[in-house]
Amino acid sequence: MNELIVLIIACAILGSGVGFLAGLLGIGGGLVIVPILSMILLHFQVLPAEQVVLVAIATSLASILFTSTSSAIAHHKNGNVPWQLAPWVMTGVALGALISGFLASLLPANVVRIVFAVSVVLIALKMIFSGKNDSQSTRTLPNKGLLTLYTTITGGLSAMIGIGGGAVLVPLLTFFSVDMKKAIGCASACGIVIALFGSVGYISSGSQYFTLKEGFAGFVYLPALFGIVCTSWFTAPLGAKATHHLPVSTIKKIFAGLLVIMAVNMLTK
């Protein structure tokens, strides 16, 4: 069987799991896509090892554009997207993602990898140790300007490490006493914005390194993108439906567990 077809099938399998997790947790799926897609690209020797992580991040963001759209539609139908809050959050993440998409290509690959690993570790620790005391306290959301500033930083970090933003946005919003399911719904909608503006940056900055004839749109590897999206689009609504029915405590445990696994993987590989 042609190696390219095998690569697409491998990415389709990855996409089926990523889509469900994106819908369930509002994470976009980048935490899973980046390390696994990096291994796939290395196995098939698609490009030099030093460029693998950057391409995996860019391709992850492009796939999240589709996965988050599917997930956000499902969350909207379930009434889990707080639209009175979402526009301010979206504005911030859009600015951060656009800036980050251009800056990431200027950083050494090792710096991007370290930023990814450290970010995931911190997020995992926050989710694990934000226990009963956090849930019992009530914190008021900051004013709209300050909220936009916070989410600009969130969007920049998310785009830099190739995730939809839920892994950072959900802990941020729940810290300010936003309901867990509403936070996940908001993160799904914001994932669209992060992916769109982040992808623009990665495609523009990567156009001087790769060509469409090689299968790339900037830093985005199109065969891998096709494989991921062709399944994740359909499995994301299933995850969103599960979110609507699962207890919040169960969702938090799944969320924290996934982050721990990804953190360990990125630090040991």
PDB file of C-alpha atoms in Angstrom:
ATOM      1  CA  MET A   1       0.000   0.000   0.000  1.00  0.00           C
ATOM      2  CA  ASN A   2       1.194   3.493  -0.862  1.00  0.00           C
ATOM      3  CA  GLU A   3       2.892   5.147   2.137  1.00  0.00           C
ATOM      4  CA  LEU A   4       0.865   8.330   1.700  1.00  0.00           C
ATOM      5  CA  ILE A   5      -2.401   6.370   1.966  1.00  0.00           C
ATOM      6  CA  VAL A   6      -1.146   4.618   5.123  1.00  0.00           C
ATOM      7  CA  LEU A   7      -0.226   8.021   6.588  1.00  0.00           C
ATOM      8  CA  ILE A   8      -3.717   9.368   5.837  1.00  0.00           C
ATOM      9  CA  ILE A   9      -5.335   6.281   7.422  1.00  0.00           C
ATOM     10  CA  ALA A  10      -3.170   6.706  10.531  1.00  0.00           C
ATOM     11  CA  CYS A  11      -4.238  10.351  10.760  1.00  0.00           C
ATOM     12  CA  ALA A  12      -7.886   9.379  10.283  1.00  0.00           C
ATOM     13  CA  ILE A  13      -7.633   7.002  13.251  1.00  0.00           C
ATOM     14  CA  LEU A  14      -6.027   9.816  15.252  1.00  0.00           C
ATOM     15  CA  GLY A  15      -8.813  12.169  14.171  1.00  0.00           C
ATOM     16  CA  SER A  16     -11.596   9.880  15.362  1.00  0.00           C
ATOM     17  CA  GLY A  17     -10.281   9.942  18.934  1.00  0.00           C
ATOM     18  CA  VAL A  18      -9.347  13.617  18.821  1.00  0.00           C
ATOM     19  CA  GLY A  19     -12.807  14.620  17.626  1.00  0.00           C
ATOM     20  CA  PHE A  20     -14.519  12.879  20.533  1.00  0.00           C
ATOM     21  CA  LEU A  21     -12.139  14.432  23.068  1.00  0.00           C
ATOM     22  CA  ALA A  22     -12.584  17.863  21.468  1.00  0.00           C
ATOM     23  CA  GLY A  23     -16.335  17.647  21.877  1.00  0.00           C
ATOM     24  CA  LEU A  24     -16.119  16.190  25.380  1.00  0.00           C
ATOM     25  CA  LEU A  25     -13.546  18.589  26.824  1.00  0.00           C
ATOM     26  CA  GLY A  26     -13.557  21.614  24.495  1.00  0.00           C
ATOM     27  CA  ILE A  27      -9.796  21.217  23.977  1.00  0.00           C
ATOM     28  CA  GLY A  28      -9.653  21.270  20.178  1.00  0.00           C
ATOM     29  CA  GLY A  29      -7.477  18.164  20.275  1.00  0.00           C
ATOM     30  CA  GLY A  30      -4.046  19.716  19.828  1.00  0.00           C
ATOM     31  CA  LEU A  31      -2.739  18.221  23.068  1.00  0.00           C
ATOM     32  CA  VAL A  32      -3.232  14.811  21.465  1.00  0.00           C
ATOM     33  CA  ILE A  33      -2.559  15.696  17.831  1.00  0.00           C
ATOM     34  CA  VAL A  34       0.831  17.390  18.245  1.00  0.00           C
ATOM     35  CA  PRO A  35       2.802  14.563  19.918  1.00  0.00           C
ATOM     36  CA  ILE A  36       1.147  11.731  17.942  1.00  0.00           C
ATOM     37  CA  LEU A  37       1.298  13.527  14.590  1.00  0.00           C
ATOM     38  CA  SER A  38       4.963  14.318  15.282  1.00  0.00           C
ATOM     39  CA  MET A  39       5.620  10.584  15.631  1.00  0.00           C
ATOM     40  CA  ILE A  40       3.679   9.847  12.425  1.00  0.00           C
ATOM     41  CA  LEU A  41       5.611  12.468  10.448  1.00  0.00           C
ATOM     42  CA  LEU A  42       8.910  11.143  11.790  1.00  0.00           C
ATOM     43  CA  HIS A  43       7.973   7.535  10.985  1.00  0.00           C
ATOM     44  CA  PHE A  44       7.131   8.360   7.367  1.00  0.00           C
ATOM     45  CA  GLN A  45      10.104  10.735   7.070  1.00  0.00           C
ATOM     46  CA  VAL A  46       7.934  13.485   5.655  1.00  0.00           C
ATOM     47  CA  LEU A  47      10.437  16.212   6.570  1.00  0.00           C
ATOM     48  CA  PRO A  48      13.604  16.776   8.637  1.00  0.00           C
ATOM     49  CA  ALA A  49      13.273  16.031  12.353  1.00  0.00           C
ATOM     50  CA  GLU A  50      14.006  19.613  13.391  1.00  0.00           C
ATOM     51  CA  GLN A  51      10.892  20.834  11.520  1.00  0.00           C
ATOM     52  CA  VAL A  52       8.487  18.120  12.665  1.00  0.00           C
ATOM     53  CA  VAL A  53       7.094  19.801  15.788  1.00  0.00           C
ATOM     54  CA  LEU A  54       6.398  23.106  14.022  1.00  0.00           C
ATOM     55  CA  VAL A  55       4.566  21.338  11.168  1.00  0.00           C
ATOM     56  CA  ALA A  56       2.627  19.186  13.659  1.00  0.00           C
ATOM     57  CA  ILE A  57       1.531  22.320  15.551  1.00  0.00           C
ATOM     58  CA  ALA A  58       0.483  24.143  12.371  1.00  0.00           C
ATOM     59  CA  THR A  59      -1.414  21.101  11.041  1.00  0.00           C
ATOM     60  CA  SER A  60      -3.040  20.626  14.433  1.00  0.00           C
ATOM     61  CA  LEU A  61      -4.326  24.201  14.406  1.00  0.00           C
ATOM     62  CA  ALA A  62      -5.716  23.832  10.885  1.00  0.00           C
ATOM     63  CA  SER A  63      -7.564  20.634  11.858  1.00  0.00           C
ATOM     64  CA  ILE A  64      -8.951  22.301  14.984  1.00  0.00           C
ATOM     65  CA  LEU A  65     -10.666  24.861  12.745  1.00  0.00           C
ATOM     66  CA  PHE A  66     -12.927  22.045  11.524  1.00  0.00           C
ATOM     67  CA  THR A  67     -13.129  20.022  14.737  1.00  0.00           C
ATOM     68  CA  SER A  68     -13.986  23.026  16.918  1.00  0.00           C
ATOM     69  CA  THR A  69     -16.650  24.141  14.443  1.00  0.00           C
ATOM     70  CA  SER A  70     -18.340  20.763  14.640  1.00  0.00           C
ATOM     71  CA  SER A  71     -17.984  20.713  18.430  1.00  0.00           C
ATOM     72  CA  ALA A  72     -19.228  24.297  18.883  1.00  0.00           C
ATOM     73  CA  ILE A  73     -22.334  23.627  16.792  1.00  0.00           C
ATOM     74  CA  ALA A  74     -23.158  20.642  18.998  1.00  0.00           C
ATOM     75  CA  HIS A  75     -22.533  22.607  22.227  1.00  0.00           C
ATOM     76  CA  HIS A  76     -24.693  25.480  20.934  1.00  0.00           C
ATOM     77  CA  LYS A  77     -27.573  23.071  20.322  1.00  0.00           C
ATOM     78  CA  ASN A  78     -27.192  21.852  23.921  1.00  0.00           C
ATOM     79  CA  GLY A  79     -27.232  25.443  25.239  1.00  0.00           C
ATOM     80  CA  ASN A  80     -23.661  25.269  26.515  1.00  0.00           C
ATOM     81  CA  VAL A  81     -22.153  28.306  24.745  1.00  0.00           C
ATOM     82  CA  PRO A  82     -22.427  31.522  26.855  1.00  0.00           C
ATOM     83  CA  TRP A  83     -22.758  33.971  23.961  1.00  0.00           C
ATOM     84  CA  GLN A  84     -22.911  36.987  26.301  1.00  0.00           C
ATOM     85  CA  LEU A  85     -19.324  36.150  27.294  1.00  0.00           C
ATOM     86  CA  ALA A  86     -17.932  34.557  24.117  1.00  0.00           C
ATOM     87  CA  PRO A  87     -17.399  37.721  21.963  1.00  0.00           C
ATOM     88  CA  TRP A  88     -14.962  39.261  24.484  1.00  0.00           C
ATOM     89  CA  VAL A  89     -13.098  36.008  24.904  1.00  0.00           C
ATOM     90  CA  MET A  90     -12.982  35.499  21.115  1.00  0.00           C
ATOM     91  CA  THR A  91     -11.540  38.977  20.540  1.00  0.00           C
ATOM     92  CA  GLY A  92      -8.677  38.284  22.902  1.00  0.00           C
ATOM     93  CA  VAL A  93      -7.830  34.829  21.605  1.00  0.00           C
ATOM     94  CA  ALA A  94      -7.960  36.074  17.999  1.00  0.00           C
ATOM     95  CA  LEU A  95      -5.340  38.760  18.678  1.00  0.00           C
ATOM     96  CA  GLY A  96      -3.098  36.383  20.598  1.00  0.00           C
ATOM     97  CA  ALA A  97      -3.357  33.602  18.026  1.00  0.00           C
ATOM     98  CA  LEU A  98      -2.572  35.853  15.069  1.00  0.00           C
ATOM     99  CA  ILE A  99       0.533  37.309  16.729  1.00  0.00           C
ATOM    100  CA  SER A 100       1.715  33.898  17.923  1.00  0.00           C
ATOM    101  CA  GLY A 101       1.316  32.275  14.506  1.00  0.00           C
ATOM    102  CA  PHE A 102       3.935  34.628  13.101  1.00  0.00           C
ATOM    103  CA  LEU A 103       6.278  34.577  16.097  1.00  0.00           C
ATOM    104  CA  ALA A 104       6.424  30.786  16.509  1.00  0.00           C
ATOM    105  CA  SER A 105       8.226  30.297  13.197  1.00  0.00           C
ATOM    106  CA  LEU A 106      11.018  32.591  14.447  1.00  0.00           C
ATOM    107  CA  LEU A 107      11.679  30.492  17.562  1.00  0.00           C
ATOM    108  CA  PRO A 108      14.033  27.470  17.608  1.00  0.00           C
ATOM    109  CA  ALA A 109      12.215  24.103  17.486  1.00  0.00           C
ATOM    110  CA  ASN A 110      13.501  23.175  20.946  1.00  0.00           C
ATOM    111  CA  VAL A 111      12.012  26.348  22.442  1.00  0.00           C
ATOM    112  CA  VAL A 112       8.600  25.569  20.949  1.00  0.00           C
ATOM    113  CA  ARG A 113       8.820  21.990  22.266  1.00  0.00           C
ATOM    114  CA  ILE A 114       9.774  23.166  25.764  1.00  0.00           C
ATOM    115  CA  VAL A 115       6.980  25.748  25.798  1.00  0.00           C
ATOM    116  CA  PHE A 116       4.526  23.011  24.828  1.00  0.00           C
ATOM    117  CA  ALA A 117       5.708  20.571  27.503  1.00  0.00           C
ATOM    118  CA  VAL A 118       5.916  23.117  30.325  1.00  0.00           C
ATOM    119  CA  SER A 119       2.512  24.583  29.464  1.00  0.00           C
ATOM    120  CA  VAL A 120       0.853  21.178  29.530  1.00  0.00           C
ATOM    121  CA  VAL A 121       2.488  20.318  32.879  1.00  0.00           C
ATOM    122  CA  LEU A 122       1.272  23.561  34.484  1.00  0.00           C
ATOM    123  CA  ILE A 123      -2.234  23.126  33.102  1.00  0.00           C
ATOM    124  CA  ALA A 124      -2.347  19.520  34.321  1.00  0.00           C
ATOM    125  CA  LEU A 125      -1.214  20.493  37.824  1.00  0.00           C
ATOM    126  CA  LYS A 126      -3.791  23.288  37.971  1.00  0.00           C
ATOM    127  CA  MET A 127      -6.611  20.913  37.004  1.00  0.00           C
ATOM    128  CA  ILE A 128      -5.478  18.220  39.457  1.00  0.00           C
ATOM    129  CA  PHE A 129      -5.008  20.471  42.480  1.00  0.00           C
ATOM    130  CA  SER A 130      -7.907  22.872  41.879  1.00  0.00           C
ATOM    131  CA  GLY A 131     -10.177  20.865  44.067  1.00  0.00           C
ATOM    132  CA  LYS A 132     -12.933  21.513  46.542  1.00  0.00           C
ATOM    133  CA  ASN A 133     -11.726  24.903  47.708  1.00  0.00           C
ATOM    134  CA  ASP A 134     -11.957  26.341  44.185  1.00  0.00           C
ATOM    135  CA  SER A 135     -15.424  24.970  43.614  1.00  0.00           C
ATOM    136  CA  GLN A 136     -16.707  26.419  46.879  1.00  0.00           C
ATOM    137  CA  SER A 137     -15.377  29.938  46.281  1.00  0.00           C
ATOM    138  CA  THR A 138     -17.032  32.452  43.999  1.00  0.00           C
ATOM    139  CA  ARG A 139     -14.880  34.769  41.914  1.00  0.00           C
ATOM    140  CA  THR A 140     -16.351  37.532  39.788  1.00  0.00           C
ATOM    141  CA  LEU A 141     -15.331  37.755  36.155  1.00  0.00           C
ATOM    142  CA  PRO A 142     -12.960  40.687  35.484  1.00  0.00           C
ATOM    143  CA  ASN A 143     -14.144  43.646  33.424  1.00  0.00           C
ATOM    144  CA  LYS A 144     -14.377  43.117  29.673  1.00  0.00           C
ATOM    145  CA  GLY A 145     -11.091  44.868  28.909  1.00  0.00           C
ATOM    146  CA  LEU A 146      -9.135  42.802  31.424  1.00  0.00           C
ATOM    147  CA  LEU A 147     -10.873  39.606  30.290  1.00  0.00           C
ATOM    148  CA  THR A 148      -9.822  40.381  26.698  1.00  0.00           C
ATOM    149  CA  LEU A 149      -6.222  40.891  27.868  1.00  0.00           C
ATOM    150  CA  TYR A 150      -6.211  37.555  29.718  1.00  0.00           C
ATOM    151  CA  THR A 151      -7.612  35.747  26.707  1.00  0.00           C
ATOM    152  CA  THR A 152      -5.114  37.437  24.357  1.00  0.00           C
ATOM    153  CA  ILE A 153      -2.366  35.749  26.373  1.00  0.00           C
ATOM    154  CA  THR A 154      -4.383  32.526  26.350  1.00  0.00           C
ATOM    155  CA  GLY A 155      -4.862  32.655  22.586  1.00  0.00           C
ATOM    156  CA  GLY A 156      -1.187  33.378  21.971  1.00  0.00           C
ATOM    157  CA  LEU A 157      -0.042  30.477  24.118  1.00  0.00           C
ATOM    158  CA  SER A 158      -2.632  28.139  22.594  1.00  0.00           C
ATOM    159  CA  ALA A 159      -1.650  28.972  19.019  1.00  0.00           C
ATOM    160  CA  MET A 160       2.043  28.659  19.823  1.00  0.00           C
ATOM    161  CA  ILE A 161       1.612  25.121  21.135  1.00  0.00           C
ATOM    162  CA  GLY A 162      -0.991  24.097  18.549  1.00  0.00           C
ATOM    163  CA  ILE A 163      -4.070  23.606  20.738  1.00  0.00           C
ATOM    164  CA  GLY A 164      -7.591  24.946  20.417  1.00  0.00           C
ATOM    165  CA  GLY A 165      -7.385  26.790  23.695  1.00  0.00           C
ATOM    166  CA  GLY A 166      -9.700  24.729  25.870  1.00  0.00           C
ATOM    167  CA  ALA A 167      -6.830  23.395  27.963  1.00  0.00           C
ATOM    168  CA  VAL A 168      -6.033  26.965  28.975  1.00  0.00           C
ATOM    169  CA  LEU A 169      -9.435  28.642  28.640  1.00  0.00           C
ATOM    170  CA  VAL A 170     -11.442  26.098  30.622  1.00  0.00           C
ATOM    171  CA  PRO A 171      -9.266  26.400  33.773  1.00  0.00           C
ATOM    172  CA  LEU A 172      -9.261  30.215  33.364  1.00  0.00           C
ATOM    173  CA  LEU A 173     -13.051  30.493  33.069  1.00  0.00           C
ATOM    174  CA  THR A 174     -13.778  27.972  35.810  1.00  0.00           C
ATOM    175  CA  PHE A 175     -11.352  29.902  38.056  1.00  0.00           C
ATOM    176  CA  PHE A 176     -13.772  32.818  37.683  1.00  0.00           C
ATOM    177  CA  SER A 177     -16.693  30.557  38.646  1.00  0.00           C
ATOM    178  CA  VAL A 178     -18.036  29.949  35.135  1.00  0.00           C
ATOM    179  CA  ASP A 179     -19.903  26.631  35.020  1.00  0.00           C
ATOM    180  CA  MET A 180     -17.663  23.811  33.726  1.00  0.00           C
ATOM    181  CA  LYS A 181     -19.991  22.868  30.869  1.00  0.00           C
ATOM    182  CA  LYS A 182     -20.409  26.522  29.833  1.00  0.00           C
ATOM    183  CA  ALA A 183     -16.623  26.957  29.945  1.00  0.00           C
ATOM    184  CA  ILE A 184     -16.171  23.939  27.671  1.00  0.00           C
ATOM    185  CA  GLY A 185     -18.804  25.274  25.259  1.00  0.00           C
ATOM    186  CA  CYS A 186     -17.141  28.700  25.194  1.00  0.00           C
ATOM    187  CA  ALA A 187     -13.732  27.094  24.644  1.00  0.00           C
ATOM    188  CA  SER A 188     -15.110  25.114  21.683  1.00  0.00           C
ATOM    189  CA  ALA A 189     -16.366  28.302  20.034  1.00  0.00           C
ATOM    190  CA  CYS A 190     -13.100  30.113  20.761  1.00  0.00           C
ATOM    191  CA  GLY A 191     -11.157  27.180  19.311  1.00  0.00           C
ATOM    192  CA  ILE A 192     -12.502  28.192  15.899  1.00  0.00           C
ATOM    193  CA  VAL A 193     -11.030  31.684  16.270  1.00  0.00           C
ATOM    194  CA  ILE A 194      -7.681  30.488  17.620  1.00  0.00           C
ATOM    195  CA  ALA A 195      -7.360  27.945  14.823  1.00  0.00           C
ATOM    196  CA  LEU A 196      -8.347  30.399  12.100  1.00  0.00           C
ATOM    197  CA  PHE A 197      -6.016  33.226  13.078  1.00  0.00           C
ATOM    198  CA  GLY A 198      -3.215  30.919  14.171  1.00  0.00           C
ATOM    199  CA  SER A 199      -3.386  29.011  10.883  1.00  0.00           C
ATOM    200  CA  VAL A 200      -3.180  32.245   8.889  1.00  0.00           C
ATOM    201  CA  GLY A 201       0.063  33.048  10.679  1.00  0.00           C
ATOM    202  CA  TYR A 202       1.557  29.572  10.174  1.00  0.00           C
ATOM    203  CA  ILE A 203       0.530  29.389   6.509  1.00  0.00           C
ATOM    204  CA  SER A 204       1.929  32.857   5.761  1.00  0.00           C
ATOM    205  CA  SER A 205       5.203  32.391   7.622  1.00  0.00           C
ATOM    206  CA  GLY A 206       5.732  28.861   6.259  1.00  0.00           C
ATOM    207  CA  SER A 207       5.157  29.646   2.587  1.00  0.00           C
ATOM    208  CA  GLN A 208       8.862  30.384   2.093  1.00  0.00           C
ATOM    209  CA  TYR A 209       9.873  26.927   3.366  1.00  0.00           C
ATOM    210  CA  PHE A 210       7.371  24.555   1.724  1.00  0.00           C
ATOM    211  CA  THR A 211       5.273  24.497  -1.451  1.00  0.00           C
ATOM    212  CA  LEU A 212       1.824  23.212  -2.402  1.00  0.00           C
ATOM    213  CA  LYS A 213       3.439  20.679  -4.743  1.00  0.00           C
ATOM    214  CA  GLU A 214       5.128  19.113  -1.708  1.00  0.00           C
ATOM    215  CA  GLY A 215       1.743  18.767  -0.017  1.00  0.00           C
ATOM    216  CA  PHE A 216       2.039  21.831   2.224  1.00  0.00           C
ATOM    217  CA  ALA A 217       0.140  25.071   2.701  1.00  0.00           C
ATOM    218  CA  GLY A 218       2.821  26.978   4.583  1.00  0.00           C
ATOM    219  CA  PHE A 219       3.663  24.815   7.608  1.00  0.00           C
ATOM    220  CA  VAL A 220       0.382  22.865   7.312  1.00  0.00           C
ATOM    221  CA  TYR A 221       0.798  19.329   5.912  1.00  0.00           C
ATOM    222  CA  LEU A 222      -2.363  18.784   3.841  1.00  0.00           C
ATOM    223  CA  PRO A 223      -2.523  14.929   3.667  1.00  0.00           C
ATOM    224  CA  ALA A 224      -2.374  14.731   7.477  1.00  0.00           C
ATOM    225  CA  LEU A 225      -4.954  17.517   7.757  1.00  0.00           C
ATOM    226  CA  PHE A 226      -7.332  15.631   5.443  1.00  0.00           C
ATOM    227  CA  GLY A 227      -6.948  12.395   7.399  1.00  0.00           C
ATOM    228  CA  ILE A 228      -7.641  14.027  10.773  1.00  0.00           C
ATOM    229  CA  VAL A 229     -10.602  16.104   9.634  1.00  0.00           C
ATOM    230  CA  CYS A 230     -12.400  13.349   7.713  1.00  0.00           C
ATOM    231  CA  THR A 231     -13.155  11.567  10.995  1.00  0.00           C
ATOM    232  CA  SER A 232     -12.945  14.251  13.709  1.00  0.00           C
ATOM    233  CA  TRP A 233     -15.783  16.253  12.153  1.00  0.00           C
ATOM    234  CA  PHE A 234     -18.157  13.359  12.832  1.00  0.00           C
ATOM    235  CA  THR A 235     -16.922  12.268  16.275  1.00  0.00           C
ATOM    236  CA  ALA A 236     -16.821  15.765  17.852  1.00  0.00           C
ATOM    237  CA  PRO A 237     -20.650  15.969  18.236  1.00  0.00           C
ATOM    238  CA  LEU A 238     -20.594  12.604  20.035  1.00  0.00           C
ATOM    239  CA  GLY A 239     -18.171  14.018  22.605  1.00  0.00           C
ATOM    240  CA  ALA A 240     -20.279  17.174  22.998  1.00  0.00           C
ATOM    241  CA  LYS A 241     -23.350  15.018  23.629  1.00  0.00           C
ATOM    242  CA  ALA A 242     -21.439  13.099  26.306  1.00  0.00           C
ATOM    243  CA  THR A 243     -20.503  16.390  28.000  1.00  0.00           C
ATOM    244  CA  HIS A 244     -24.194  17.277  28.253  1.00  0.00           C
ATOM    245  CA  HIS A 245     -24.910  14.087  30.209  1.00  0.00           C
ATOM    246  CA  LEU A 246     -21.750  13.441  32.269  1.00  0.00           C
ATOM    247  CA  PRO A 247     -21.340  14.914  35.795  1.00  0.00           C
ATOM    248  CA  VAL A 248     -18.961  17.877  36.054  1.00  0.00           C
ATOM    249  CA  SER A 249     -16.680  15.973  38.464  1.00  0.00           C
ATOM    250  CA  THR A 250     -16.283  13.180  35.920  1.00  0.00           C
ATOM    251  CA  ILE A 251     -15.426  15.644  33.155  1.00  0.00           C
ATOM    252  CA  LYS A 252     -12.782  17.287  35.360  1.00  0.00           C
ATOM    253  CA  LYS A 253     -11.182  13.922  36.105  1.00  0.00           C
ATOM    254  CA  ILE A 254     -11.068  12.997  32.417  1.00  0.00           C
ATOM    255  CA  PHE A 255      -9.661  16.422  31.563  1.00  0.00           C
ATOM    256  CA  ALA A 256      -6.924  16.265  34.201  1.00  0.00           C
ATOM    257  CA  GLY A 257      -6.047  12.657  33.338  1.00  0.00           C
ATOM    258  CA  LEU A 258      -5.618  13.483  29.653  1.00  0.00           C
ATOM    259  CA  LEU A 259      -3.364  16.431  30.461  1.00  0.00           C
ATOM    260  CA  VAL A 260      -1.161  14.320  32.736  1.00  0.00           C
ATOM    261  CA  ILE A 261      -0.718  11.675  30.023  1.00  0.00           C
ATOM    262  CA  MET A 262       0.190  14.280  27.419  1.00  0.00           C
ATOM    263  CA  ALA A 263       2.581  16.076  29.795  1.00  0.00           C
ATOM    264  CA  VAL A 264       4.471  12.886  30.604  1.00  0.00           C
ATOM    265  CA  ASN A 265       4.619  11.962  26.914  1.00  0.00           C
ATOM    266  CA  MET A 266       6.073  15.311  25.854  1.00  0.00           C
ATOM    267  CA  LEU A 267       8.649  15.352  28.665  1.00  0.00           C
ATOM    268  CA  THR A 268       9.883  11.776  28.109  1.00  0.00           C
ATOM    269  CA  LYS A 269       9.923  11.496  24.300  1.00  0.00           C
TER     270      LYS A 269
END
